[in-house]
Coordinates of C-alpha atoms in Angstrom, one line a residue:
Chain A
X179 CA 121.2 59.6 152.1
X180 CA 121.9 63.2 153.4
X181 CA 126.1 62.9 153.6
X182 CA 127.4 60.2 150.7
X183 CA 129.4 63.4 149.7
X184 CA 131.2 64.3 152.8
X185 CA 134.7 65.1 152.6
X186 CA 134.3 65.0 148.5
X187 CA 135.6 68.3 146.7
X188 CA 133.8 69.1 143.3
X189 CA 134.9 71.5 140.8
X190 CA 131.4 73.3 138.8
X191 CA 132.1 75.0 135.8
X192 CA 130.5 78.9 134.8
X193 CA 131.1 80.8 131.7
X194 CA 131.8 84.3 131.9
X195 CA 128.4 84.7 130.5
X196 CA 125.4 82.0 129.1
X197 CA 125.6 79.7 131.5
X198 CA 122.2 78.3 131.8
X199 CA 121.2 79.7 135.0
X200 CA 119.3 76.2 135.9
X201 CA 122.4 73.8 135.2
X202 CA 124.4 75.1 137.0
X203 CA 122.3 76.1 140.4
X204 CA 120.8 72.7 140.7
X205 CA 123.6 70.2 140.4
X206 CA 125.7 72.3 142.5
X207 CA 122.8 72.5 145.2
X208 CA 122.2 68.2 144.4
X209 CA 125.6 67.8 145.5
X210 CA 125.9 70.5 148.4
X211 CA 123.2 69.2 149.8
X212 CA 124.7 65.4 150.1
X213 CA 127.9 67.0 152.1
X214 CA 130.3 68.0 149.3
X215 CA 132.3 71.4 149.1
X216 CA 132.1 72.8 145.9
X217 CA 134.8 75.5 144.0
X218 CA 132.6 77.5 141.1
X219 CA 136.0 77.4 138.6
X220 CA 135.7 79.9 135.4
X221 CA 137.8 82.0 133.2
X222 CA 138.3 84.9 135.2
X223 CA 136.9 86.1 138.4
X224 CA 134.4 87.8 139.6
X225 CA 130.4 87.8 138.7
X226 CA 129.5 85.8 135.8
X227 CA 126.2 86.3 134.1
X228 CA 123.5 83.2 133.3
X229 CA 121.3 83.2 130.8
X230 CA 117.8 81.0 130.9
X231 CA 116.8 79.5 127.8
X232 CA 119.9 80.5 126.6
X233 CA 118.7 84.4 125.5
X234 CA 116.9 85.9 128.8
X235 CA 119.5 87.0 131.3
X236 CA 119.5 84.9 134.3
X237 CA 121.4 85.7 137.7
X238 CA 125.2 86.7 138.6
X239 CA 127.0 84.2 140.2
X240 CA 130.6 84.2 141.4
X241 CA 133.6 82.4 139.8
X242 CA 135.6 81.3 143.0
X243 CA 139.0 80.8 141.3
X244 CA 140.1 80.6 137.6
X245 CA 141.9 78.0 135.5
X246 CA 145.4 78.9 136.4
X247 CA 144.9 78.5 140.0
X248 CA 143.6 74.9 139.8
X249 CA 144.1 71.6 138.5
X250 CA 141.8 67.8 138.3
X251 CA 143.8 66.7 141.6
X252 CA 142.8 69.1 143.6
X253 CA 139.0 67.4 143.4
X254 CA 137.1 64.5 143.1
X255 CA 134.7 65.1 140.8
X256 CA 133.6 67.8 137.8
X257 CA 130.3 69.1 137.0
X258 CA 130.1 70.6 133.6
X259 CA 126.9 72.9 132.6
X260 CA 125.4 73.9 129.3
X261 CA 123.9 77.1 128.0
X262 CA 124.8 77.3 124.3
X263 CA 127.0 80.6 124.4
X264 CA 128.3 79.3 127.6
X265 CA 129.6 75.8 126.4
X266 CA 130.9 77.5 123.6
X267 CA 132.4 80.0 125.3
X268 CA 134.8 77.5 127.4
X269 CA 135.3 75.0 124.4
X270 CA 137.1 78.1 123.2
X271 CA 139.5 78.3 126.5
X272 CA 142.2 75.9 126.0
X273 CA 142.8 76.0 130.1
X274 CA 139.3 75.1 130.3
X275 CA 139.6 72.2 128.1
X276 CA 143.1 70.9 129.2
X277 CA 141.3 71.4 133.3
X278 CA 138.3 68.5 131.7
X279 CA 140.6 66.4 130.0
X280 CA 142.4 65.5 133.2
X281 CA 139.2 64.3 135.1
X282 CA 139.5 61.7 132.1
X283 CA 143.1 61.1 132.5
X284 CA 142.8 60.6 136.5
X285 CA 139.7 58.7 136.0
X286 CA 137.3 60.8 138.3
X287 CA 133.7 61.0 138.2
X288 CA 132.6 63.6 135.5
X289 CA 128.7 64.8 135.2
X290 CA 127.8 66.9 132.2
X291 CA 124.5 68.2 130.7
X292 CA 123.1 69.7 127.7
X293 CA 125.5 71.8 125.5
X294 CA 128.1 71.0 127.7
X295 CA 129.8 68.0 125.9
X296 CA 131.2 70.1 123.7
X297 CA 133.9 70.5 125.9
X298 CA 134.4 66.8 125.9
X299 CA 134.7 66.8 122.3
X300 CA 137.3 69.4 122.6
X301 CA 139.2 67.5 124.7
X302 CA 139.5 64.5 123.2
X303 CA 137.7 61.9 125.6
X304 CA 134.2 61.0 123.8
X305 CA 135.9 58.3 121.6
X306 CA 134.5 54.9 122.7
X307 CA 132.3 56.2 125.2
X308 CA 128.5 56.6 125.4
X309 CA 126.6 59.7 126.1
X310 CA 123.6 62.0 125.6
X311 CA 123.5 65.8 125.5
X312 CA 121.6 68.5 123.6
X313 CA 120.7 66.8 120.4
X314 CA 122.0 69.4 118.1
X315 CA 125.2 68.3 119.2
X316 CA 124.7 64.4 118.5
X317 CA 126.4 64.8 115.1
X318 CA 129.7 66.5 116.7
X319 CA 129.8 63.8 119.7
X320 CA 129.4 61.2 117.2
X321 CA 132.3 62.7 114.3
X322 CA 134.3 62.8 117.8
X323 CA 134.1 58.9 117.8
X324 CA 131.2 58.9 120.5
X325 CA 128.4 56.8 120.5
X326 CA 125.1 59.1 121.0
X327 CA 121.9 58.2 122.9
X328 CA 118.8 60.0 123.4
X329 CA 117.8 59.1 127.1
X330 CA 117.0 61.1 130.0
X331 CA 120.3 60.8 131.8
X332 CA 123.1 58.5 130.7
X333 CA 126.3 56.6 132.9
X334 CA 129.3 55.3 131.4
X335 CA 131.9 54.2 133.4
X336 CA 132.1 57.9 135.5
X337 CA 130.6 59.8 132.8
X338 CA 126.9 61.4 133.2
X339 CA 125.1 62.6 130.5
X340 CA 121.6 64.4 130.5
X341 CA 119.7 66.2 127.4
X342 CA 118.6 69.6 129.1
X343 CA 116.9 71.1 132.0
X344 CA 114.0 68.5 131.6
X345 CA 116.5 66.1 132.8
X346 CA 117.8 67.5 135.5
X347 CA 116.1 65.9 138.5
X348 CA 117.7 62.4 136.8
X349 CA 120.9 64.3 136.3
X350 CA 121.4 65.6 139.7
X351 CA 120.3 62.1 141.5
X352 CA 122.9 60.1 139.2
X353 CA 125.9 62.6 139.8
X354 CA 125.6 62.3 143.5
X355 CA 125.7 58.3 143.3
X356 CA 128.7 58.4 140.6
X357 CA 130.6 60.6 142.3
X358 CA 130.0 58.6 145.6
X359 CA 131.1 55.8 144.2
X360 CA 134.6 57.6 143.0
X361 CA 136.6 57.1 140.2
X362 CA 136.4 54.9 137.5
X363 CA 139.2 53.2 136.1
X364 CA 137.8 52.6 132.5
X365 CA 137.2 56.4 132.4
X366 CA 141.0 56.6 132.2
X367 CA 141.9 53.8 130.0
X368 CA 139.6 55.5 127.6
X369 CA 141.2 59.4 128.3
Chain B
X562 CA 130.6 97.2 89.8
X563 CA 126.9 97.9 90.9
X564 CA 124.3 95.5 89.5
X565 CA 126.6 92.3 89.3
X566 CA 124.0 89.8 91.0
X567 CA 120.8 91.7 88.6
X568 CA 118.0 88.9 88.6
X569 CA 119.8 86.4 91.0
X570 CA 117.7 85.2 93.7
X571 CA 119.0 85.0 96.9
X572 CA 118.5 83.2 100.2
X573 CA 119.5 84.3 103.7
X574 CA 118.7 82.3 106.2
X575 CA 117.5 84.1 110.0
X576 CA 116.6 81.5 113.2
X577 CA 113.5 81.8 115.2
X578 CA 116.2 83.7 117.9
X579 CA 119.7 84.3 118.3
X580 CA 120.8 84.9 115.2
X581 CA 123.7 87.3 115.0
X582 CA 122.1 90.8 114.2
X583 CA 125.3 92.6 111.7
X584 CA 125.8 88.9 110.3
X585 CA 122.6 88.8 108.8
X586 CA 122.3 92.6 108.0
X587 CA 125.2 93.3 106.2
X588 CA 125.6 90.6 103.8
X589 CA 122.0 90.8 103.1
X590 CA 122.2 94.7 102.4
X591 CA 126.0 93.4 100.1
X592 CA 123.7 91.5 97.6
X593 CA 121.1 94.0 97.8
X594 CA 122.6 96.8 96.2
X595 CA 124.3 94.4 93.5
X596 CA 121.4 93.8 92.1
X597 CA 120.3 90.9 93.5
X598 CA 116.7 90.1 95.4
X599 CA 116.7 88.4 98.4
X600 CA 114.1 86.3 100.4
X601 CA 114.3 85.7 104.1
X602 CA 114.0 81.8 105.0
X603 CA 113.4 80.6 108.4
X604 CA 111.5 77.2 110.5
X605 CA 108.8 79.7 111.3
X606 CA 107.2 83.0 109.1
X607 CA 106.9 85.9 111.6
X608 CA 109.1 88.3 113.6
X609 CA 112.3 86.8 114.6
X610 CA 114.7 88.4 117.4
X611 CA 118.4 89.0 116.5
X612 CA 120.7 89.4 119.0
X613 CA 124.0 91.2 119.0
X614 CA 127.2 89.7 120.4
X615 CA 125.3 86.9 120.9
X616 CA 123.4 87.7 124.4
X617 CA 122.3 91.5 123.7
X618 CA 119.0 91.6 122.2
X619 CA 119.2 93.2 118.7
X620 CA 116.2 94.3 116.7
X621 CA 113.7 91.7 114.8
X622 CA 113.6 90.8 111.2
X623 CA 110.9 88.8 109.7
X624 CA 111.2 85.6 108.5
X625 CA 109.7 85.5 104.7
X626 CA 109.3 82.1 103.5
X627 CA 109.8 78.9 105.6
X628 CA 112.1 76.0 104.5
X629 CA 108.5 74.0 103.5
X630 CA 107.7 76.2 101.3
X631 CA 111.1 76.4 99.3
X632 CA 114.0 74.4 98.1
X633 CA 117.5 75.4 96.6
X634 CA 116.5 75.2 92.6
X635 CA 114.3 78.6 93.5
X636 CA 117.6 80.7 94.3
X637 CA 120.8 80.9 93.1
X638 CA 122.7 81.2 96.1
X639 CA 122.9 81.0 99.9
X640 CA 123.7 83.1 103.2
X641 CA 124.5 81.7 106.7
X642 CA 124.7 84.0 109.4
X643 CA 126.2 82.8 112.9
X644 CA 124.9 83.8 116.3
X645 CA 125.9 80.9 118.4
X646 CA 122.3 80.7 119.4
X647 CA 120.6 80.9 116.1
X648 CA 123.2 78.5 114.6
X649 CA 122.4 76.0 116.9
X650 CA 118.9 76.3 116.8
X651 CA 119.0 76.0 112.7
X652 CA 121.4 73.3 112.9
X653 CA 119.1 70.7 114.9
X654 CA 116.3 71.8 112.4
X655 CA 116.1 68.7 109.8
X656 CA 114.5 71.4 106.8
X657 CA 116.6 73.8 107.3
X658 CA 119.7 71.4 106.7
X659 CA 118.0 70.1 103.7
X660 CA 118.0 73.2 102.6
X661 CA 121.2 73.7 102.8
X662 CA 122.5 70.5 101.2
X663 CA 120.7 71.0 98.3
X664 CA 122.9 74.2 97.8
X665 CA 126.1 72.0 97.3
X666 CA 124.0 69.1 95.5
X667 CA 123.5 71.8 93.0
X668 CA 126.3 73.5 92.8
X669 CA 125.4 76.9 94.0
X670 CA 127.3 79.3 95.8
X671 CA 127.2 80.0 99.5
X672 CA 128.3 82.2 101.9
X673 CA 128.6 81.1 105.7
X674 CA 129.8 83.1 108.6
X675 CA 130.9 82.6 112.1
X676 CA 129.0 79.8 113.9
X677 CA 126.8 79.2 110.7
X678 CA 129.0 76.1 109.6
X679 CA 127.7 74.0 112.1
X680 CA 124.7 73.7 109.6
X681 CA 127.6 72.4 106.9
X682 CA 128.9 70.3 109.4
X683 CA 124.9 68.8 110.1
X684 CA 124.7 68.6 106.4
X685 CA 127.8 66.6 106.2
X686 CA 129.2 68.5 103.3
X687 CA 132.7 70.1 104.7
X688 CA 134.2 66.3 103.5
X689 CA 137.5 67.5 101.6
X690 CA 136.3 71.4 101.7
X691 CA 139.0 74.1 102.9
X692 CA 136.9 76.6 105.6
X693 CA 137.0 79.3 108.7
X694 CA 134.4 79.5 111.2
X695 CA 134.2 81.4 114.5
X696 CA 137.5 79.3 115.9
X697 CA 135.3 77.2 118.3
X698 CA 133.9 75.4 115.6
X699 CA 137.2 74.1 114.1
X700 CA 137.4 71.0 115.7
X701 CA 133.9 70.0 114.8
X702 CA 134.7 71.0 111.2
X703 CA 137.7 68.8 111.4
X704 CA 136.3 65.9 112.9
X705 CA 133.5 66.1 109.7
X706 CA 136.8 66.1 107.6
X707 CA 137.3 69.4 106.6
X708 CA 140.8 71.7 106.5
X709 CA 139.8 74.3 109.1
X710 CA 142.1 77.7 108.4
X711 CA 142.0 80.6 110.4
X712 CA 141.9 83.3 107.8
X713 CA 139.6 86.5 107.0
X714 CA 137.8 84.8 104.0
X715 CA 138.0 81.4 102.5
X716 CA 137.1 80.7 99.1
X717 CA 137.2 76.8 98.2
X718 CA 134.7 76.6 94.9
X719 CA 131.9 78.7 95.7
X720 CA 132.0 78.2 99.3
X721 CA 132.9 81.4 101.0
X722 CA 133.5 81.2 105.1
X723 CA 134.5 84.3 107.4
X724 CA 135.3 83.8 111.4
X725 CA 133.6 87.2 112.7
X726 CA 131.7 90.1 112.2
X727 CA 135.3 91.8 112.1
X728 CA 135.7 89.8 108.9
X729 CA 132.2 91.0 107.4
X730 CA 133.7 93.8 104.7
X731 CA 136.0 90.8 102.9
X732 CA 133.6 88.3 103.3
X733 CA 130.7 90.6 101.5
X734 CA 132.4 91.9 98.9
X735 CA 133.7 88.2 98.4
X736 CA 130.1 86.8 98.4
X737 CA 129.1 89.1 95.6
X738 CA 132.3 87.9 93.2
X739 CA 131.6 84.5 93.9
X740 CA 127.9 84.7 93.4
X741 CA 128.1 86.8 90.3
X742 CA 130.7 83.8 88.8
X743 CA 127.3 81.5 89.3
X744 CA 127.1 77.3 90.1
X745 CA 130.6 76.2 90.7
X746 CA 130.7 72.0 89.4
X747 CA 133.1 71.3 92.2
X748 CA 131.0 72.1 95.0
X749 CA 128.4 69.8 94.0
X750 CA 131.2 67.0 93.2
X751 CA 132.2 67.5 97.1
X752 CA 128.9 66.9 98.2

């Protein structure tokens, strides 16, 4: 169980600030923990601040290199966070955006959770595919041409989906065993 | 110029938490001294906790009437404040978007700011409407089929929409012209 990661390179995603502090330590410990090497990729920089529950100020974490510096093939796999402010926050950032949308277009493994599919409606790679997330966004996902579940975690073709923090134990085990498996080619015919 | 909006009744809406603090002060204050009397509706009476750009804790308001215990034929018009928080949080509230529609079924003017369209876009009544928003919302606003402009104010029959708190001083004085003119037909033909 302990190394189905090995040798796998994962990019995590971290706002400059509203992360939720949860979402992003836990996935990136899931998949650290199974052998991978994980970049923290972000706007710019330096220490970014989490939130929990979106409004109470979490910890400082460090954003390891920025959007310039990187693209999809230098990983295998993406791990996309929520925290309302901070989803928002790097819908906003069209180097954020264009760095998701070519996990779709090179059909890797993608694992997203709670406000963070907003950034997948951004870029453009819902239509067609099946997913959960936060449910205040279910009427955006669905406009987008997604089809919107409410379940505790959620695979389509190389896509995770979970709701919120509640889910994350779900979350975390199904990431490791989708990015495992590698990519998907029907996450690309649908990018 | 000073008592335009004497004996209109207005509505400002203020979430739980998160709602952006200037966003819901300044309009409110706008309509205020024209004339006009406000009442403070919210999912929950009781202190609620603004926050200022988005993550700093602002002061606390108090919610005045909650959306069961009023409807759109007591007022004559409507305020949305953003806060990415508190628009969220209002948006995935099924009341408070009834509350909302009823605006345009009727209508009446309104006056959204910032993140506070997400609550049109949950109401599904941007269809054929011209609008701004804070710019992360534009391609939700779009996808809901709306013509999303990036301009101070936007006035498109009795719906006004700003992006920012920078845009506050056109967007209240616009508020006040547009809800002294009174129910504007095509808004309710939209919705």
């Amino acid at each position: 169980m302990a190394n189905e990661l090995q040798g796998r390179k994962i990019a995590i995603l971290l706002a400059p600030v509203g992360t939720e502090q949860v979402e992003f330590v836990q996935p990136k410990k899931a998949v650290e923990d199974a052998g991978a090497s994980v970049d923290v990729v972000g706007i710019q920089t330096g220490e970014a601040q989490t939130m929990n529950s979106d409004v109470n100020p979490g910890e400082t974490f460090t954003v390891e290199k920025t959007f310039s510096e990187v693209s999809a093939e230098d990983y295998d796999a993406l791990i996309v966070p929520g925290g309302t402010v901070g989803a928002d926050n790097l819908r906003g950032n069209e180097e954020a955006v264009s760095f998701v949308r070519g996990f779709f277009e090179q059909a890797k493994p993608v694992g997203v959770i709670c406000h963070g599919p907003w950034t997948l409606v951004e870029a453009d790679v819902v239509k067609g595919r099946t997913l959960t997330s936060y449910p205040t966004l279910q009427t955006d996902i669905r406009n987008a041409g997604g089809t919107w579940v409410d379940e505790e975690v959620v695979t389509d073709q190389g896509l995770v989906t979970s709701r919120n923090p509640g889910d994350l134990d779900a979350f975390c085990a199904k990431i490791v065993e989708e990015f495992a498996e590698g990519k998907h080619e029907e996450q690309a015919r649908s990018a």
